[in-house]
């Protein structure tokens, strides 16, 4: 885990440029970036989001 502040779903959507419904659908079907429940809140480690993006780029090539 990086020492960068964890991202909210809204921040992940802003970074990825996708609607919140898309992010939640990806989570539901298990294809999106890793997330963690912190109490009742869903949070994303930016390092996991960056890694997921790199994975997507590698599989798209």
mmCIF file of C-alpha atoms in Angstrom:
data_model
loop_
_atom_site.group_PDB
_atom_site.id
_atom_site.type_symbol
_atom_site.label_atom_id
_atom_site.label_comp_id
_atom_site.label_asym_id
_atom_site.label_seq_id
_atom_site.Cartn_x
_atom_site.Cartn_y
_atom_site.Cartn_z
ATOM 1 C CA UNK A 1 0.000 0.000 0.000
ATOM 2 C CA UNK A 2 1.286 3.439 -0.891
ATOM 3 C CA UNK A 3 1.488 6.307 1.559
ATOM 4 C CA UNK A 4 -0.729 8.425 -0.663
ATOM 5 C CA UNK A 5 -4.190 9.220 0.698
ATOM 6 C CA UNK A 6 -6.850 6.663 -0.254
ATOM 7 C CA UNK A 7 -9.272 7.695 -2.986
ATOM 8 C CA UNK A 8 -13.046 7.801 -2.814
ATOM 9 C CA UNK A 9 -15.056 6.250 -5.650
ATOM 10 C CA UNK A 10 -15.687 9.779 -6.966
ATOM 11 C CA UNK A 11 -11.956 10.480 -7.124
ATOM 12 C CA UNK A 12 -11.334 7.208 -8.966
ATOM 13 C CA UNK A 13 -14.043 8.125 -11.478
ATOM 14 C CA UNK A 14 -12.503 11.555 -11.987
ATOM 15 C CA UNK A 15 -9.089 9.979 -12.608
ATOM 16 C CA UNK A 16 -10.445 7.319 -14.981
ATOM 17 C CA UNK A 17 -12.996 9.585 -16.660
ATOM 18 C CA UNK A 18 -15.866 7.145 -16.169
ATOM 19 C CA UNK A 19 -19.296 7.484 -14.566
ATOM 20 C CA UNK A 20 -19.756 6.246 -10.987
ATOM 21 C CA UNK A 21 -22.222 3.593 -12.199
ATOM 22 C CA UNK A 22 -19.494 2.109 -14.393
ATOM 23 C CA UNK A 23 -17.072 1.882 -11.466
ATOM 24 C CA UNK A 24 -19.696 0.200 -9.294
ATOM 25 C CA UNK A 25 -20.608 -2.232 -12.109
ATOM 26 C CA UNK A 26 -16.936 -3.146 -12.554
ATOM 27 C CA UNK A 27 -16.699 -3.788 -8.814
ATOM 28 C CA UNK A 28 -19.849 -5.926 -8.884
ATOM 29 C CA UNK A 29 -18.588 -8.136 -11.718
ATOM 30 C CA UNK A 30 -15.017 -8.173 -10.376
ATOM 31 C CA UNK A 31 -13.213 -6.463 -13.255
ATOM 32 C CA UNK A 32 -12.369 -3.044 -11.812
ATOM 33 C CA UNK A 33 -9.520 -1.837 -9.623
ATOM 34 C CA UNK A 34 -9.183 -3.335 -6.136
ATOM 35 C CA UNK A 35 -11.123 -1.553 -3.422
ATOM 36 C CA UNK A 36 -11.368 -1.903 0.344
ATOM 37 C CA UNK A 37 -14.123 -1.266 2.839
ATOM 38 C CA UNK A 38 -12.964 1.067 5.574
ATOM 39 C CA UNK A 39 -15.874 0.901 7.989
ATOM 40 C CA UNK A 40 -18.867 1.710 5.815
ATOM 41 C CA UNK A 41 -16.773 3.553 3.222
ATOM 42 C CA UNK A 42 -15.355 2.199 -0.012
ATOM 43 C CA UNK A 43 -11.784 3.358 -0.676
ATOM 44 C CA UNK A 44 -9.175 2.761 -3.350
ATOM 45 C CA UNK A 45 -5.403 2.782 -3.003
ATOM 46 C CA UNK A 46 -4.122 4.971 -5.862
ATOM 47 C CA UNK A 47 -1.276 2.477 -6.444
ATOM 48 C CA UNK A 48 -3.868 -0.250 -7.101
ATOM 49 C CA UNK A 49 -5.755 2.020 -9.507
ATOM 50 C CA UNK A 50 -2.534 2.883 -11.388
ATOM 51 C CA UNK A 51 -1.613 -0.824 -11.553
ATOM 52 C CA UNK A 52 -5.089 -1.714 -12.824
ATOM 53 C CA UNK A 53 -4.802 0.901 -15.585
ATOM 54 C CA UNK A 54 -1.415 -0.508 -16.631
ATOM 55 C CA UNK A 55 -2.945 -4.011 -16.669
ATOM 56 C CA UNK A 56 -5.755 -2.769 -18.912
ATOM 57 C CA UNK A 57 -3.266 -1.182 -21.302
ATOM 58 C CA UNK A 58 -1.208 -4.386 -21.439
ATOM 59 C CA UNK A 59 -4.211 -6.565 -22.267
ATOM 60 C CA UNK A 60 -5.504 -4.094 -24.874
ATOM 61 C CA UNK A 61 -2.315 -4.280 -26.923
#
